[in-house]
Amino acid sequence: MRLLWTAFAVVAAWPALAAPAASELTLDDALDRVIQYHPELRGYAARTAALRAEVNLAGQAPPLRLAAELENAPGSGALAGVSGAELTISLAGVLERGGKLEARRALAASRLDALGVQRAATELDLLAEVARRYLEVAEWQDRAPLLQAELEARRDIARAARDRFQRGAEPETSALAADSAVIAIELEIEARAQAEAAAWQRLALLWGETDSDAIPDLASLPTQTPALPSPAALRALLQRTPELRAFADQQRLAEAQLRLARTAASFDLDWQLGLRRLQDGRDTALVAGVSLPLGSARRAQPGMAAADAALAALDSAHAAEALRLEALALAALDQATRHSARADGLERRVLPAQQRAADSAARAYRSGALSWLEWASLQNALLATRMDLLAARAEAQRALIELQRLTAEPFGAAANAGDAR
């Protein structure tokens, strides 16, 4: 479990902060809280205890039975009273044949072993959900400085438009439009804060926190994408995923069920041994008996056929699941590659050019060489690119989280991560 936790912290590329402040929450912190407090994981302790008890129960042989039987008492005539009574005390049991005890024990042990892989798969799904919700909060927090910078820029535009209007160099329409643009960004900032609070509540619910209004600072989104595996390497990684490993446990479980079904073809012997007291002659005699069912092999055939068919069906189910996982993994790999390339292109090529254009437009507007509409259009394009860059980074991380969930393997342990706030 700790291995899965560490791997998830790596794939999301959010390492623990070197010296986190009290108000900061790392991904490791969030994962730790969920591992400790999530009820679905705590429930596995009870399920493990129950299956261990079933193993102990399956290892028990049929019980011995002590019986006492009184006949001809009280009677009448020659058997009046207890003069003709017969008292039999016997010990009886069942002699199991065909390895039934070992088969039951193996079946119960297979169920216990399979629970470990089920827990690993559940943990992967849960840790992936933690990482996704952490990512959502971090993305909303990363929007805050972008919107604040845009607000300052639009306030500068509004002041310049108002100044040009007062000097008669600009119609009042431009000044009013600039003021409305400021209000629009202020509303977007308020909406961002509400969305961040809602995302934080969804994250905190995973560890049972329902009344947390104080939102801690999260690590910024990573600015670089770790090295991704090739499709061939990805296929090899998928063979070790818990979802496919579960089929190995299911096969062992089905084989154990088949062995148990085959043991039903061997009949069991019911035996009895005891002493009988005959009161009439005050004699004592040994009593013994054996009984066995007829047609055991015939009656066992349907159960054996069903267990054999269930075992054979696992091969097809395994192949189908492998294809499904491969399709999901290749899609996630493609998304991670595409969004990473888009983020790199926006950051290296588009954003610097737009920033230079916006700076030049600001100077040109103040000198009267550019209209307010042209300046505002360039500023809007700059904000849109910054938001697109943030969204591309977030989508790349979501794809990496999905790859981690599917393969249970970390990617890019040495990848650079975003700065902490």
XYZ file of C-alpha atoms in Angstrom:
421
model
C 0.000 0.000 0.000
C 2.789 2.429 0.873
C 4.322 1.626 -2.508
C 1.140 2.652 -4.300
C 0.944 5.828 -2.239
C 4.543 6.805 -3.092
C 4.001 6.015 -6.735
C 0.976 8.274 -6.897
C 2.871 11.157 -5.350
C 5.492 10.695 -8.050
C 3.208 10.394 -11.039
C 1.379 13.534 -10.100
C 4.822 15.180 -9.839
C 3.913 16.937 -6.624
C 6.753 16.120 -4.219
C 6.490 17.029 -0.574
C 7.504 20.602 0.026
C 10.901 21.130 1.611
C 9.558 23.199 4.486
C 5.765 23.395 4.227
C 3.982 26.048 6.191
C 1.120 25.193 8.490
C -1.420 26.304 5.879
C 0.038 24.177 3.064
C -1.210 20.744 2.042
C 0.955 18.475 -0.084
C -0.371 15.571 -2.102
C 1.379 13.230 0.335
C -0.591 14.834 3.166
C -3.874 14.309 1.323
C -3.034 10.692 0.487
C -2.041 10.018 4.091
C -5.345 11.356 5.394
C -7.371 9.252 2.982
C -5.400 6.076 3.719
C -5.984 6.564 7.441
C -9.619 7.636 7.468
C -11.462 6.445 4.352
C -14.112 3.897 5.424
C -13.768 1.749 2.305
C -10.146 0.962 3.148
C -10.854 0.471 6.840
C -13.495 -2.081 5.871
C -10.827 -4.376 4.442
C -9.537 -5.099 7.951
C -12.916 -6.593 8.884
C -13.128 -8.498 5.602
C -9.638 -9.904 6.160
C -10.573 -11.050 9.661
C -13.728 -12.687 8.310
C -11.831 -14.579 5.600
C -9.192 -15.718 8.081
C -11.976 -17.095 10.239
C -13.325 -18.902 7.172
C -9.876 -20.451 6.617
C -9.906 -21.752 10.176
C -13.449 -23.011 9.738
C -12.602 -24.766 6.470
C -9.718 -26.561 8.176
C -11.998 -28.268 10.675
C -12.863 -31.922 10.162
C -16.480 -33.115 10.592
C -17.338 -33.266 14.298
C -17.672 -36.427 16.332
C -21.167 -37.142 17.680
C -21.924 -38.771 21.016
C -25.337 -40.444 21.114
C -27.407 -42.274 23.731
C -30.455 -44.365 22.803
C -32.876 -46.054 25.211
C -35.257 -48.726 23.884
C -38.069 -50.821 25.406
C -38.496 -48.648 28.447
C -40.901 -48.312 29.977
C -42.759 -51.321 28.617
C -45.672 -53.568 29.528
C -46.208 -57.266 30.123
C -42.936 -59.122 29.977
C -41.185 -55.813 29.325
C -42.868 -54.001 32.205
C -40.851 -51.172 33.695
C -37.233 -51.243 32.585
C -36.701 -54.984 32.810
C -36.408 -55.259 29.030
C -34.657 -51.922 28.461
C -31.756 -51.598 26.053
C -29.367 -48.651 26.404
C -26.939 -47.879 23.613
C -24.148 -45.300 23.937
C -22.242 -44.679 20.732
C -19.686 -42.406 19.117
C -20.249 -41.507 15.463
C -18.446 -39.502 12.830
C -17.815 -38.998 9.119
C -14.720 -40.215 7.328
C -14.163 -37.751 4.487
C -12.592 -39.162 1.363
C -11.088 -37.612 -1.757
C -9.189 -34.798 -0.025
C -12.258 -32.750 0.881
C -10.594 -31.152 3.910
C -7.555 -30.003 1.936
C -9.759 -28.737 -0.905
C -11.928 -26.691 1.462
C -8.857 -25.220 3.120
C -7.283 -24.354 -0.260
C -10.485 -22.654 -1.429
C -10.725 -20.516 1.705
C -7.029 -19.605 1.467
C -7.483 -18.577 -2.187
C -10.289 -16.224 -1.194
C -8.067 -14.652 1.450
C -5.202 -14.221 -1.024
C -7.515 -12.640 -3.601
C -8.582 -10.007 -1.093
C -5.088 -8.492 -1.123
C -5.245 -7.788 -4.854
C -8.783 -6.441 -4.481
C -7.540 -4.035 -1.831
C -4.662 -2.936 -4.066
C -7.089 -2.207 -6.915
C -9.393 -0.302 -4.571
C -6.463 1.707 -3.242
C -5.350 2.605 -6.759
C -8.820 3.830 -7.691
C -9.120 5.788 -4.453
C -5.652 7.323 -4.652
C -6.334 8.298 -8.254
C -9.495 10.070 -7.118
C -7.507 11.878 -4.404
C -4.945 13.013 -6.974
C -7.664 14.167 -9.384
C -9.460 16.194 -6.720
C -6.164 17.615 -5.463
C -5.383 18.592 -9.051
C -8.746 20.332 -9.365
C -8.117 22.478 -6.285
C -4.563 23.255 -7.406
C -5.802 24.287 -10.848
C -8.316 26.716 -9.372
C -5.644 28.144 -7.081
C -3.278 28.607 -10.024
C -5.965 30.645 -11.770
C -5.935 33.218 -8.969
C -2.654 35.019 -9.843
C -3.532 34.963 -13.547
C -6.883 36.625 -12.938
C -5.366 39.082 -10.473
C -2.741 40.103 -13.029
C -5.463 40.455 -15.641
C -7.491 42.605 -13.254
C -4.549 44.968 -12.768
C -3.992 45.121 -16.525
C -7.637 45.931 -17.220
C -7.643 48.557 -14.506
C -4.676 50.154 -16.247
C -6.600 50.018 -19.512
C -9.661 51.544 -17.846
C -7.606 54.371 -16.317
C -5.939 55.064 -19.661
C -9.301 55.005 -21.470
C -10.823 57.375 -18.912
C -7.837 59.703 -19.224
C -8.051 59.735 -23.028
C -11.788 60.377 -22.838
C -11.266 63.325 -20.521
C -8.692 64.714 -22.941
C -11.113 64.261 -25.811
C -8.952 61.688 -27.547
C -11.325 58.784 -26.984
C -15.116 58.462 -27.000
C -16.862 57.739 -23.735
C -17.893 54.387 -25.159
C -14.317 53.143 -24.836
C -14.077 54.267 -21.210
C -17.376 52.603 -20.308
C -16.399 49.388 -22.095
C -13.077 49.347 -20.244
C -14.896 49.770 -16.923
C -17.237 46.887 -17.769
C -14.242 44.720 -18.638
C -12.880 45.364 -15.130
C -16.202 44.342 -13.602
C -16.268 41.177 -15.717
C -12.864 40.104 -14.381
C -13.930 40.895 -10.811
C -16.943 38.616 -11.276
C -14.707 35.909 -12.695
C -12.437 36.215 -9.654
C -15.434 35.740 -7.361
C -16.591 32.716 -9.362
C -13.082 31.242 -9.177
C -13.084 31.548 -5.377
C -16.452 29.783 -5.170
C -15.272 27.005 -7.483
C -12.101 26.572 -5.419
C -14.139 26.261 -2.221
C -16.407 23.631 -3.806
C -13.417 21.675 -5.126
C -11.790 21.778 -1.688
C -14.936 20.431 -0.054
C -14.973 17.525 -2.510
C -11.337 16.767 -1.693
C -11.764 17.060 2.087
C -14.767 14.716 2.005
C -12.423 11.875 1.063
C -11.003 11.912 4.587
C -14.297 12.753 6.269
C -13.822 16.497 6.748
C -17.164 18.185 6.209
C -16.874 21.581 7.907
C -13.529 22.935 6.722
C -13.850 26.514 5.483
C -10.129 27.356 5.598
C -8.575 26.279 2.303
C -4.859 25.460 2.547
C -2.349 26.321 -0.141
C -1.582 23.483 -2.525
C 1.494 22.988 -4.671
C 1.301 24.600 -8.097
C 0.809 22.470 -11.178
C 4.065 21.005 -12.537
C 5.584 22.986 -15.381
C 7.270 19.978 -17.001
C 5.982 16.567 -17.991
C 8.007 13.490 -17.004
C 9.303 11.054 -19.574
C 6.489 8.835 -20.803
C 6.775 5.129 -21.684
C 6.519 3.853 -25.223
C 3.381 1.914 -26.189
C 5.366 -1.344 -26.025
C 6.689 -0.531 -22.549
C 3.197 0.468 -21.496
C 1.817 -2.927 -22.533
C 4.445 -4.637 -20.397
C 3.567 -2.449 -17.417
C -0.103 -3.320 -17.756
C 0.626 -6.990 -17.098
C 1.453 -6.089 -13.491
C -1.599 -3.979 -12.835
C -3.857 -5.204 -9.997
C -6.811 -5.502 -12.367
C -4.978 -8.157 -14.403
C -3.230 -9.691 -11.413
C -6.697 -10.270 -10.003
C -7.300 -12.793 -12.792
C -4.428 -14.927 -11.503
C -6.119 -14.993 -8.107
C -9.462 -15.712 -9.726
C -7.882 -18.590 -11.638
C -6.442 -20.062 -8.446
C -9.832 -19.614 -6.816
C -11.609 -21.314 -9.727
C -9.103 -24.173 -9.670
C -9.700 -24.613 -5.942
C -13.452 -24.671 -6.548
C -12.951 -27.295 -9.258
C -10.850 -29.463 -6.942
C -13.510 -29.192 -4.264
C -16.217 -30.130 -6.774
C -14.209 -33.185 -7.829
C -13.908 -34.388 -4.242
C -17.699 -34.713 -4.147
C -17.347 -37.711 -6.473
C -15.712 -39.642 -3.621
C -18.309 -40.871 -1.144
C -17.928 -40.242 2.583
C -18.280 -42.993 5.160
C -20.557 -42.444 8.126
C -19.383 -44.696 10.957
C -20.727 -45.506 14.389
C -19.193 -47.440 17.289
C -20.708 -48.020 20.712
C -21.849 -50.288 23.540
C -25.332 -51.676 24.163
C -26.594 -52.678 27.608
C -29.361 -55.302 27.653
C -31.089 -54.996 30.987
C -32.940 -58.313 30.716
C -29.791 -60.445 30.811
C -27.558 -57.704 32.128
C -25.347 -58.292 29.132
C -23.193 -55.793 27.219
C -22.551 -55.906 23.466
C -20.496 -53.943 20.961
C -22.440 -51.994 18.344
C -20.825 -50.856 15.074
C -22.189 -49.541 11.829
C -21.127 -47.992 8.519
C -23.233 -46.191 5.920
C -22.388 -44.604 2.606
C -24.343 -42.665 -0.040
C -24.942 -44.188 -3.446
C -24.377 -42.422 -6.749
C -21.878 -39.837 -5.456
C -19.925 -39.707 -8.708
C -23.069 -39.122 -10.771
C -24.368 -36.395 -8.490
C -20.969 -34.636 -8.526
C -20.909 -34.282 -12.326
C -23.010 -31.061 -12.597
C -20.902 -29.271 -9.990
C -17.692 -30.366 -11.692
C -18.979 -29.220 -15.079
C -19.983 -25.817 -13.696
C -16.608 -25.306 -11.987
C -14.758 -26.395 -15.123
C -16.750 -23.975 -17.298
C -16.126 -21.103 -14.869
C -12.395 -21.801 -15.028
C -12.415 -21.891 -18.833
C -14.349 -18.597 -19.020
C -11.572 -16.794 -17.153
C -9.257 -16.958 -20.167
C -11.700 -15.027 -22.333
C -12.428 -12.559 -19.545
C -8.697 -11.996 -18.988
C -8.098 -11.346 -22.690
C -11.038 -8.943 -22.887
C -9.906 -7.050 -19.786
C -6.352 -6.808 -21.124
C -7.645 -5.260 -24.355
C -9.839 -2.828 -22.435
C -6.983 -1.718 -20.191
C -4.631 -1.358 -23.133
C -7.121 0.863 -24.948
C -7.546 3.048 -21.867
C -3.794 3.235 -21.282
C -2.997 4.127 -24.891
C -5.685 6.813 -24.830
C -4.241 8.243 -21.607
C -0.735 8.137 -23.075
C -1.939 9.968 -26.172
C -3.670 12.614 -24.068
C -0.609 13.111 -21.878
C 1.595 13.477 -24.954
C -0.740 15.848 -26.796
C -1.495 18.102 -23.841
C 2.167 18.222 -22.835
C 3.155 19.213 -26.361
C 0.425 21.846 -26.443
C 1.524 23.270 -23.095
C 5.135 23.371 -24.276
C 4.164 25.146 -27.500
C 2.003 27.699 -25.715
C 4.694 28.444 -23.149
C 7.670 28.617 -25.515
C 6.190 30.060 -28.693
C 2.742 31.585 -28.314
C 2.835 33.225 -24.888
C 6.096 35.226 -25.337
C 4.885 36.590 -28.677
C 1.512 37.572 -27.241
C 3.148 39.188 -24.221
C 5.342 41.324 -26.487
C 2.312 42.222 -28.592
C 0.289 43.208 -25.510
C 3.135 45.350 -24.137
C 3.558 47.034 -27.506
C -0.201 47.603 -27.750
C -0.236 49.257 -24.317
C 2.451 51.710 -25.378
C 0.764 52.343 -28.710
C -2.608 52.961 -27.061
C -1.205 55.496 -24.625
C 0.459 57.307 -27.507
C -2.779 57.331 -29.496
C -1.573 54.968 -32.234
C -3.997 52.186 -31.308
C -7.671 52.005 -30.424
C -8.958 50.703 -27.105
C -10.678 47.806 -28.858
C -7.415 46.618 -30.409
C -5.588 46.837 -27.079
C -8.381 45.011 -25.237
C -8.466 42.306 -27.913
C -4.754 41.595 -27.474
C -5.110 41.584 -23.681
C -8.019 39.125 -23.901
C -5.984 36.867 -26.174
C -3.096 36.952 -23.684
C -5.376 35.899 -20.818
C -6.947 33.158 -22.943
C -3.509 31.759 -23.776
C -2.473 31.767 -20.125
C -5.662 29.917 -19.214
C -5.133 27.473 -22.092
C -1.607 26.809 -20.840
C -2.890 26.107 -17.335
C -5.643 23.847 -18.699
C -3.163 21.929 -20.883
C -0.894 21.324 -17.898
C -3.856 20.136 -15.846
C -5.073 17.788 -18.596
C -1.579 16.349 -18.958
C -1.544 15.646 -15.221
C -4.979 14.025 -15.381
C -3.722 11.724 -18.114
C -0.659 10.871 -16.007
C -2.897 10.085 -13.046
C -4.920 7.722 -15.236
C -1.720 6.043 -16.435
C -0.674 5.595 -12.818
C -4.049 4.111 -11.940
C -3.890 1.658 -14.822
C -0.275 0.538 -14.371
C 0.410 1.107 -10.648
C 3.800 2.439 -11.747
C 5.377 5.870 -11.139
C 6.531 8.009 -14.028
C 9.202 10.670 -13.934
C 10.486 10.587 -10.365
C 13.018 13.226 -11.338
C 10.533 15.466 -13.093
C 10.500 19.086 -12.142
C 7.452 20.168 -10.210
C 5.749 23.496 -9.860
C 6.729 25.916 -7.170
C 4.894 25.935 -3.889
C 2.868 28.985 -3.194
